[in-house]
Every structure is written in structure tokens, then in C-alpha cells.
Amino acid sequence: MILHPIWLIESSLLPTKTWGNRPSAQSTRNGGARPSAQWTRNSKSKGFQRAKPFGGAWGRAPQSHSHQTLRALASLSLVLLLSVACQSNEHAVQQQAAALEREQGIVLNKGTRGAKQGESCHQDQECLQPLRCVALQCTLPPVVDGVAHDLCGRIRFENGGELNVEMALTPFQRERGLMFITRMAPDWGMLFVFDEQAQRSFWMQNTFISLDMVFLSELREVLNVVENAAPLEVGPRYRSKGPARFVLELNAGKAKELRIEAGQHIEFLSAPGAM
């Protein structure tokens, strides 16, 4: 329990329960008046009784105002130290969580609720973004850790290069895309699959890595290529040049490395949900 500083100060400044010095009629031999001992109220007899001096069983000696102030300051200092210690511990926990996220290649979306990594699930929506539900368990996206599963595909380009792809089939998966990840495995991409051909527009909101985008027709023909889409841009900035049914997102620079150009054909070696 943490005590409020104002309560500590007020309680330390309360006067002791004493009732002053009751004058004595007895005199000393030299004729001077002998000062009496301190008196306190007796709660049982409702009268006065002699207080044992200097904090004995019957009472305690009064404290000076300066001593009371020192006690209050000491109490306040203790509360402040405890508060700083709690804040430092919370900051350390946040730093550890951030370091773990950087190591794993993701940024957990604190604005969403869901199961954490390793917890059970039945679909992606049940996991804390950007975790995926794989084999009934929330886990890292395959594009991050490079571990393929049954819902991943593989594609081949005209120059012979091949890539693994994570499939984005549902509206939720397409809307999420590659948000909240900080790295993508070198030989991976994400393939967006739509139900029909249409003009497509993409943006980079909550996307922390630069990407290349390849827009494909229903026949898997390259319509146009967008290179080096900047991270965290808001608004539909990148559009297909014609009706597209598929969009492939790659690490920035990968399109140039694979020499992908408009008019080329991309072969889907395996693409669950897109065949």
C-alpha cells in the first residue's frame, strides 16, 4: 500500500494528546514553585493523571515544530523514492518488451485485444496483431520467421527466381497485410488474392518496412510495378494500371533484383485459395 504524501504530512504535524502542565501548589524549600509533570486525560476515569515524562507508559514528551517538519519531509521523501522506483521498474519492463519485439521482427498493436504468442486460437482475428493463428496457436507471421505452413504458397518468376508467399485471402487478412512487422524474411512475400478483377489501390499505413508492389491480372500477368513504397504513408498512393486480381508485396529492391517488368508472367507453383 502506498500512502498519500498529504496524509503523511498532516498526520506527522498532529499535536500529541497532552493537556499542558497543571500547576502544583507544593513549593520547594527555597520558596520557588516546583513545575509539575505533564498531565494527560485518563479515558477510563475521565479525569487527569500524571504522565510519565519523556514518552513513558503514560504519555510522551511534546515534540518541537522543527522535529515534526523533519518527520514530514522524511515521510514525503520515502513516498517519492517509492514512486520513482515503481516508474523505473515499469520503464524497464517496457524496454524489455520493446527489445523482444525488435528481436522477433514485429510491433504488437497495443490498440487491439487478442491472444498472445503461444496461446490457443481458431482464426487470425483472435490473436493480438500482427500474430497469426497457425495450427490453433498464435504465432509469428511466416513472412517474419520464414517458417512455411499449409496456407503458404510458392511462386516462380520468368528469370527462374522463386519466393515463398504468405496468402492474404480474407477481407481481414487483406486489410491487415504486412502491418506491424519490422522485417520480412529475404525470400518471402505476401500475395493478396481478391475475388475478382478491379482497379486496386494500396497504402502503407502502419507498415514499418519499405516495399515493392507488383500488380497482376487474373492471368498472372504483371500490370505494373511500384518500387520502394515508403513506410507509414497514409492514403491510397499506389494504384494498379488496369484491373488486377492479385497484388504481390516484396521487400524493397526485390523487384529490381528479380528483374520484374510489366508484361511478364508469374507462375503460381502453389497458392492455396488462389487457384
mmCIF file of C-alpha atoms in Angstrom:
data_model
loop_
_atom_site.group_PDB
_atom_site.id
_atom_site.type_symbol
_atom_site.label_atom_id
_atom_site.label_comp_id
_atom_site.label_asym_id
_atom_site.label_seq_id
_atom_site.Cartn_x
_atom_site.Cartn_y
_atom_site.Cartn_z
ATOM 1 C CA MET A 1 0.000 0.000 0.000
ATOM 2 C CA ILE A 2 1.320 3.496 -0.938
ATOM 3 C CA LEU A 3 0.363 6.276 1.496
ATOM 4 C CA HIS A 4 -0.619 9.643 0.143
ATOM 5 C CA PRO A 5 2.048 12.306 0.894
ATOM 6 C CA ILE A 6 -0.548 14.824 2.168
ATOM 7 C CA TRP A 7 -1.836 12.280 4.673
ATOM 8 C CA LEU A 8 1.683 11.669 5.927
ATOM 9 C CA ILE A 9 2.377 15.371 6.379
ATOM 10 C CA GLU A 10 -0.896 16.039 8.165
ATOM 11 C CA SER A 11 -0.548 13.035 10.463
ATOM 12 C CA SER A 12 3.011 13.967 11.399
ATOM 13 C CA LEU A 13 2.004 17.515 12.327
ATOM 14 C CA LEU A 14 -0.847 16.490 14.636
ATOM 15 C CA PRO A 15 -0.215 17.555 18.221
ATOM 16 C CA THR A 16 0.352 14.905 20.856
ATOM 17 C CA LYS A 17 -2.640 14.166 23.066
ATOM 18 C CA THR A 18 -1.497 16.138 26.089
ATOM 19 C CA TRP A 19 -3.271 18.629 28.252
ATOM 20 C CA GLY A 20 -0.489 21.010 29.308
ATOM 21 C CA ASN A 21 1.262 21.435 32.660
ATOM 22 C CA ARG A 22 -1.023 21.559 35.643
ATOM 23 C CA PRO A 23 0.433 23.951 38.255
ATOM 24 C CA SER A 24 1.347 22.433 41.600
ATOM 25 C CA ALA A 25 0.661 24.085 44.947
ATOM 26 C CA GLN A 26 3.647 22.422 46.533
ATOM 27 C CA SER A 27 6.739 24.586 46.936
ATOM 28 C CA THR A 28 10.406 23.746 47.338
ATOM 29 C CA ARG A 29 12.439 24.686 50.371
ATOM 30 C CA ASN A 30 13.778 27.811 48.730
ATOM 31 C CA GLY A 31 10.215 29.012 48.202
ATOM 32 C CA GLY A 32 10.108 28.599 44.437
ATOM 33 C CA ALA A 33 7.222 26.892 42.685
ATOM 34 C CA ARG A 34 8.032 23.403 41.585
ATOM 35 C CA PRO A 35 6.953 22.751 37.981
ATOM 36 C CA SER A 36 4.539 19.882 37.700
ATOM 37 C CA ALA A 37 4.848 16.873 35.426
ATOM 38 C CA GLN A 38 2.855 16.707 32.231
ATOM 39 C CA TRP A 39 -0.768 15.641 32.580
ATOM 40 C CA THR A 40 -2.882 13.545 30.235
ATOM 41 C CA ARG A 41 -6.542 12.646 30.212
ATOM 42 C CA ASN A 42 -7.429 9.204 31.576
ATOM 43 C CA SER A 43 -10.054 7.753 29.230
ATOM 44 C CA LYS A 44 -11.364 5.328 31.906
ATOM 45 C CA SER A 45 -11.714 7.662 34.883
ATOM 46 C CA LYS A 46 -12.454 10.700 32.685
ATOM 47 C CA GLY A 47 -10.071 12.665 34.857
ATOM 48 C CA PHE A 48 -6.426 13.689 34.733
ATOM 49 C CA GLN A 49 -3.458 11.554 35.655
ATOM 50 C CA ARG A 50 0.233 12.266 35.821
ATOM 51 C CA ALA A 51 2.033 11.457 32.572
ATOM 52 C CA LYS A 52 5.307 9.631 32.813
ATOM 53 C CA PRO A 53 7.916 12.008 31.351
ATOM 54 C CA PHE A 54 9.760 11.508 28.071
ATOM 55 C CA GLY A 55 7.498 9.023 26.317
ATOM 56 C CA GLY A 56 6.826 6.572 29.144
ATOM 57 C CA ALA A 57 3.795 4.340 29.509
ATOM 58 C CA TRP A 58 1.542 7.258 30.493
ATOM 59 C CA GLY A 59 2.439 9.684 27.719
ATOM 60 C CA ARG A 60 5.240 11.193 25.670
ATOM 61 C CA ALA A 61 7.181 14.392 25.701
ATOM 62 C CA PRO A 62 5.980 17.057 23.266
ATOM 63 C CA GLN A 63 7.958 17.413 20.032
ATOM 64 C CA SER A 64 9.209 20.659 18.620
ATOM 65 C CA HIS A 65 7.749 22.025 15.391
ATOM 66 C CA SER A 66 11.087 21.587 13.592
ATOM 67 C CA HIS A 67 11.217 17.917 14.576
ATOM 68 C CA GLN A 68 7.686 17.380 13.277
ATOM 69 C CA THR A 69 8.610 19.079 9.994
ATOM 70 C CA LEU A 70 11.640 16.817 9.591
ATOM 71 C CA ARG A 71 9.441 13.769 10.102
ATOM 72 C CA ALA A 72 7.023 15.017 7.470
ATOM 73 C CA LEU A 73 9.828 15.667 4.977
ATOM 74 C CA ALA A 74 11.315 12.232 5.625
ATOM 75 C CA SER A 75 7.938 10.590 5.012
ATOM 76 C CA LEU A 76 7.423 12.580 1.828
ATOM 77 C CA SER A 77 10.912 11.660 0.599
ATOM 78 C CA LEU A 78 10.157 7.976 1.174
ATOM 79 C CA VAL A 79 6.943 8.193 -0.850
ATOM 80 C CA LEU A 80 8.749 9.972 -3.694
ATOM 81 C CA LEU A 81 11.508 7.343 -3.719
ATOM 82 C CA LEU A 82 8.932 4.541 -3.888
ATOM 83 C CA SER A 83 7.143 6.313 -6.741
ATOM 84 C CA VAL A 84 10.384 6.755 -8.714
ATOM 85 C CA ALA A 85 11.285 3.100 -8.108
ATOM 86 C CA CYS A 86 7.894 1.943 -9.459
ATOM 87 C CA GLN A 87 8.224 4.144 -12.536
ATOM 88 C CA SER A 88 11.763 2.888 -13.174
ATOM 89 C CA ASN A 89 10.589 -0.716 -12.921
ATOM 90 C CA GLU A 90 7.694 -0.072 -15.327
ATOM 91 C CA HIS A 91 10.078 1.611 -17.783
ATOM 92 C CA ALA A 92 12.427 -1.383 -17.585
ATOM 93 C CA VAL A 93 9.562 -3.783 -18.354
ATOM 94 C CA GLN A 94 8.545 -1.668 -21.365
ATOM 95 C CA GLN A 95 12.130 -1.625 -22.629
ATOM 96 C CA GLN A 96 12.366 -5.412 -22.320
ATOM 97 C CA ALA A 97 9.091 -5.845 -24.223
ATOM 98 C CA ALA A 98 10.283 -3.465 -26.967
ATOM 99 C CA ALA A 99 13.604 -5.321 -27.248
ATOM 100 C CA LEU A 100 11.762 -8.635 -27.566
ATOM 101 C CA GLU A 101 9.532 -7.206 -30.303
ATOM 102 C CA ARG A 102 12.556 -5.925 -32.226
ATOM 103 C CA GLU A 103 14.207 -9.322 -31.938
ATOM 104 C CA GLN A 104 11.073 -11.073 -33.205
ATOM 105 C CA GLY A 105 10.520 -8.587 -36.025
ATOM 106 C CA ILE A 106 7.089 -7.320 -35.022
ATOM 107 C CA VAL A 107 5.427 -4.387 -33.263
ATOM 108 C CA LEU A 108 2.449 -5.555 -31.215
ATOM 109 C CA ASN A 109 -0.617 -3.414 -31.831
ATOM 110 C CA LYS A 110 -1.461 -2.248 -28.284
ATOM 111 C CA GLY A 111 -4.752 -0.843 -29.560
ATOM 112 C CA THR A 112 -6.162 -4.334 -30.169
ATOM 113 C CA ARG A 113 -7.084 -7.195 -27.910
ATOM 114 C CA GLY A 114 -6.345 -10.825 -28.505
ATOM 115 C CA ALA A 115 -4.455 -13.934 -27.529
ATOM 116 C CA LYS A 116 -0.701 -13.620 -27.037
ATOM 117 C CA GLN A 117 2.023 -15.632 -28.704
ATOM 118 C CA GLY A 118 1.720 -19.311 -27.799
ATOM 119 C CA GLU A 119 -1.918 -19.080 -26.719
ATOM 120 C CA SER A 120 -4.713 -21.045 -28.408
ATOM 121 C CA CYS A 121 -6.851 -19.680 -31.260
ATOM 122 C CA HIS A 122 -9.106 -20.696 -34.139
ATOM 123 C CA GLN A 123 -8.626 -17.764 -36.521
ATOM 124 C CA ASP A 124 -6.322 -14.785 -37.001
ATOM 125 C CA GLN A 125 -8.824 -12.312 -35.530
ATOM 126 C CA GLU A 126 -8.452 -13.967 -32.119
ATOM 127 C CA CYS A 127 -4.711 -13.183 -31.937
ATOM 128 C CA LEU A 128 -3.072 -9.936 -30.906
ATOM 129 C CA GLN A 129 -1.996 -8.238 -34.146
ATOM 130 C CA PRO A 130 0.141 -8.984 -36.069
ATOM 131 C CA LEU A 131 0.283 -12.579 -34.778
ATOM 132 C CA ARG A 132 -1.185 -15.326 -36.969
ATOM 133 C CA CYS A 133 -3.286 -18.309 -35.957
ATOM 134 C CA VAL A 134 -1.365 -21.353 -37.178
ATOM 135 C CA ALA A 135 -2.192 -24.890 -36.041
ATOM 136 C CA LEU A 136 -4.610 -23.489 -33.420
ATOM 137 C CA GLN A 137 -1.887 -21.378 -31.836
ATOM 138 C CA CYS A 138 -0.983 -17.677 -32.101
ATOM 139 C CA THR A 139 2.468 -17.411 -33.639
ATOM 140 C CA LEU A 140 4.737 -15.076 -35.594
ATOM 141 C CA PRO A 141 3.816 -14.348 -39.232
ATOM 142 C CA PRO A 142 5.538 -16.756 -41.633
ATOM 143 C CA VAL A 143 6.899 -13.798 -43.620
ATOM 144 C CA VAL A 144 8.824 -12.822 -40.462
ATOM 145 C CA ASP A 145 10.228 -16.100 -39.156
ATOM 146 C CA GLY A 146 10.413 -17.769 -42.606
ATOM 147 C CA VAL A 147 8.540 -20.878 -41.445
ATOM 148 C CA ALA A 148 6.037 -22.028 -44.079
ATOM 149 C CA HIS A 149 2.759 -23.792 -43.256
ATOM 150 C CA ASP A 150 -0.114 -25.308 -45.223
ATOM 151 C CA LEU A 151 -1.665 -21.922 -46.098
ATOM 152 C CA CYS A 152 1.531 -20.522 -47.609
ATOM 153 C CA GLY A 153 2.346 -20.663 -51.318
ATOM 154 C CA ARG A 154 5.286 -20.524 -53.679
ATOM 155 C CA ILE A 155 5.688 -18.578 -56.954
ATOM 156 C CA ARG A 156 8.210 -18.507 -59.821
ATOM 157 C CA PHE A 157 9.329 -15.572 -61.980
ATOM 158 C CA GLU A 158 10.401 -15.562 -65.612
ATOM 159 C CA ASN A 159 14.080 -15.248 -64.678
ATOM 160 C CA GLY A 160 13.808 -18.505 -62.713
ATOM 161 C CA GLY A 161 13.749 -16.984 -59.237
ATOM 162 C CA GLU A 162 11.291 -18.355 -56.687
ATOM 163 C CA LEU A 163 9.731 -16.982 -53.499
ATOM 164 C CA ASN A 164 7.554 -18.238 -50.680
ATOM 165 C CA VAL A 165 4.414 -16.192 -50.117
ATOM 166 C CA GLU A 166 2.024 -15.757 -47.236
ATOM 167 C CA MET A 167 -1.533 -15.780 -48.571
ATOM 168 C CA ALA A 168 -3.932 -12.920 -47.789
ATOM 169 C CA LEU A 169 -7.318 -14.376 -48.742
ATOM 170 C CA THR A 170 -9.975 -12.951 -46.417
ATOM 171 C CA PRO A 171 -11.004 -9.291 -46.047
ATOM 172 C CA PHE A 172 -9.390 -9.225 -42.599
ATOM 173 C CA GLN A 173 -6.111 -10.659 -43.908
ATOM 174 C CA ARG A 174 -6.030 -8.265 -46.860
ATOM 175 C CA GLU A 175 -6.749 -5.241 -44.665
ATOM 176 C CA ARG A 176 -4.034 -6.247 -42.183
ATOM 177 C CA GLY A 177 -1.467 -7.100 -44.851
ATOM 178 C CA LEU A 178 2.071 -6.540 -43.619
ATOM 179 C CA MET A 179 1.170 -4.065 -40.883
ATOM 180 C CA PHE A 180 3.125 -4.057 -37.626
ATOM 181 C CA ILE A 181 6.114 -6.086 -38.792
ATOM 182 C CA THR A 182 9.626 -4.647 -38.778
ATOM 183 C CA ARG A 183 11.324 -7.135 -41.087
ATOM 184 C CA MET A 184 10.445 -9.703 -43.729
ATOM 185 C CA ALA A 185 12.453 -12.823 -44.498
ATOM 186 C CA PRO A 186 14.633 -12.332 -47.628
ATOM 187 C CA ASP A 187 12.925 -14.913 -49.868
ATOM 188 C CA TRP A 188 9.379 -14.170 -48.811
ATOM 189 C CA GLY A 189 6.475 -12.002 -49.900
ATOM 190 C CA MET A 190 2.744 -11.623 -49.391
ATOM 191 C CA LEU A 191 0.214 -12.451 -52.110
ATOM 192 C CA PHE A 192 -3.135 -10.638 -51.898
ATOM 193 C CA VAL A 193 -5.952 -12.563 -53.581
ATOM 194 C CA PHE A 194 -9.211 -10.805 -54.500
ATOM 195 C CA ASP A 195 -12.465 -12.398 -55.651
ATOM 196 C CA GLU A 196 -12.493 -10.550 -58.976
ATOM 197 C CA GLN A 197 -10.515 -8.156 -61.138
ATOM 198 C CA ALA A 198 -10.818 -4.444 -60.353
ATOM 199 C CA GLN A 199 -8.779 -1.294 -60.080
ATOM 200 C CA ARG A 200 -6.677 -1.679 -56.909
ATOM 201 C CA SER A 201 -5.227 0.969 -54.581
ATOM 202 C CA PHE A 202 -2.785 0.262 -51.773
ATOM 203 C CA TRP A 203 -1.281 2.331 -48.978
ATOM 204 C CA MET A 204 1.350 1.948 -46.244
ATOM 205 C CA GLN A 205 -0.461 2.830 -43.028
ATOM 206 C CA ASN A 206 1.076 1.032 -40.001
ATOM 207 C CA THR A 207 3.601 -0.628 -42.336
ATOM 208 C CA PHE A 208 7.100 -0.247 -40.911
ATOM 209 C CA ILE A 209 9.169 -1.553 -43.834
ATOM 210 C CA SER A 210 9.653 -0.275 -47.379
ATOM 211 C CA LEU A 211 8.035 -2.476 -50.025
ATOM 212 C CA ASP A 212 7.827 -3.229 -53.722
ATOM 213 C CA MET A 213 4.328 -3.901 -55.105
ATOM 214 C CA VAL A 214 3.559 -5.992 -58.184
ATOM 215 C CA PHE A 215 0.015 -5.739 -59.600
ATOM 216 C CA LEU A 216 -1.158 -8.830 -61.514
ATOM 217 C CA SER A 217 -4.123 -9.574 -63.759
ATOM 218 C CA GLU A 218 -6.317 -12.646 -63.378
ATOM 219 C CA LEU A 219 -3.979 -14.403 -65.836
ATOM 220 C CA ARG A 220 -0.979 -13.632 -63.528
ATOM 221 C CA GLU A 221 0.407 -11.090 -65.992
ATOM 222 C CA VAL A 222 2.330 -8.164 -64.485
ATOM 223 C CA LEU A 223 0.395 -4.915 -64.999
ATOM 224 C CA ASN A 224 2.841 -2.562 -63.283
ATOM 225 C CA VAL A 225 5.480 -2.482 -60.553
ATOM 226 C CA VAL A 226 5.782 0.041 -57.711
ATOM 227 C CA GLU A 227 9.252 0.215 -56.152
ATOM 228 C CA ASN A 228 10.302 1.437 -52.710
ATOM 229 C CA ALA A 229 6.901 2.353 -51.275
ATOM 230 C CA ALA A 230 7.741 4.461 -48.207
ATOM 231 C CA PRO A 231 6.802 3.173 -44.731
ATOM 232 C CA LEU A 232 3.864 4.630 -42.778
ATOM 233 C CA GLU A 233 2.400 6.654 -45.635
ATOM 234 C CA VAL A 234 -1.331 7.290 -45.283
ATOM 235 C CA GLY A 235 -3.752 7.360 -48.203
ATOM 236 C CA PRO A 236 -4.156 5.242 -51.378
ATOM 237 C CA ARG A 237 -0.977 6.262 -53.171
ATOM 238 C CA TYR A 238 -0.158 3.139 -55.172
ATOM 239 C CA ARG A 239 -2.585 2.015 -57.891
ATOM 240 C CA SER A 240 -2.762 -0.682 -60.488
ATOM 241 C CA LYS A 241 -2.596 0.238 -64.169
ATOM 242 C CA GLY A 242 -5.620 -1.796 -65.132
ATOM 243 C CA PRO A 243 -7.929 -4.322 -63.455
ATOM 244 C CA ALA A 244 -5.951 -6.509 -61.045
ATOM 245 C CA ARG A 245 -6.912 -9.625 -59.129
ATOM 246 C CA PHE A 246 -3.584 -10.265 -57.389
ATOM 247 C CA VAL A 247 -1.074 -7.985 -55.681
ATOM 248 C CA LEU A 248 2.344 -9.184 -54.620
ATOM 249 C CA GLU A 249 4.275 -7.318 -51.904
ATOM 250 C CA LEU A 250 8.043 -7.850 -51.639
ATOM 251 C CA ASN A 251 10.959 -6.415 -49.725
ATOM 252 C CA ALA A 252 12.059 -3.118 -51.284
ATOM 253 C CA GLY A 253 14.625 -3.775 -54.025
ATOM 254 C CA LYS A 254 13.440 -7.334 -54.682
ATOM 255 C CA ALA A 255 11.563 -6.410 -57.889
ATOM 256 C CA LYS A 256 14.732 -4.963 -59.384
ATOM 257 C CA GLU A 257 16.772 -7.951 -58.196
ATOM 258 C CA LEU A 258 14.341 -10.363 -59.895
ATOM 259 C CA ARG A 259 14.053 -8.046 -62.951
ATOM 260 C CA ILE A 260 10.247 -7.989 -62.737
ATOM 261 C CA GLU A 261 8.677 -5.878 -65.508
ATOM 262 C CA ALA A 262 5.226 -5.194 -66.934
ATOM 263 C CA GLY A 263 4.063 -7.885 -69.382
ATOM 264 C CA GLN A 264 5.886 -10.735 -67.646
ATOM 265 C CA HIS A 265 4.045 -13.799 -66.404
ATOM 266 C CA ILE A 266 4.352 -15.112 -62.828
ATOM 267 C CA GLU A 267 3.729 -18.818 -62.228
ATOM 268 C CA PHE A 268 1.885 -19.942 -59.076
ATOM 269 C CA LEU A 269 3.590 -23.203 -58.146
ATOM 270 C CA SER A 270 1.294 -23.491 -55.129
ATOM 271 C CA ALA A 271 -1.181 -20.895 -53.928
ATOM 272 C CA PRO A 272 -3.902 -22.188 -51.596
ATOM 273 C CA GLY A 273 -7.114 -20.265 -52.155
ATOM 274 C CA ALA A 274 -5.911 -18.606 -55.365
ATOM 275 C CA MET A 275 -6.042 -21.463 -57.870
#
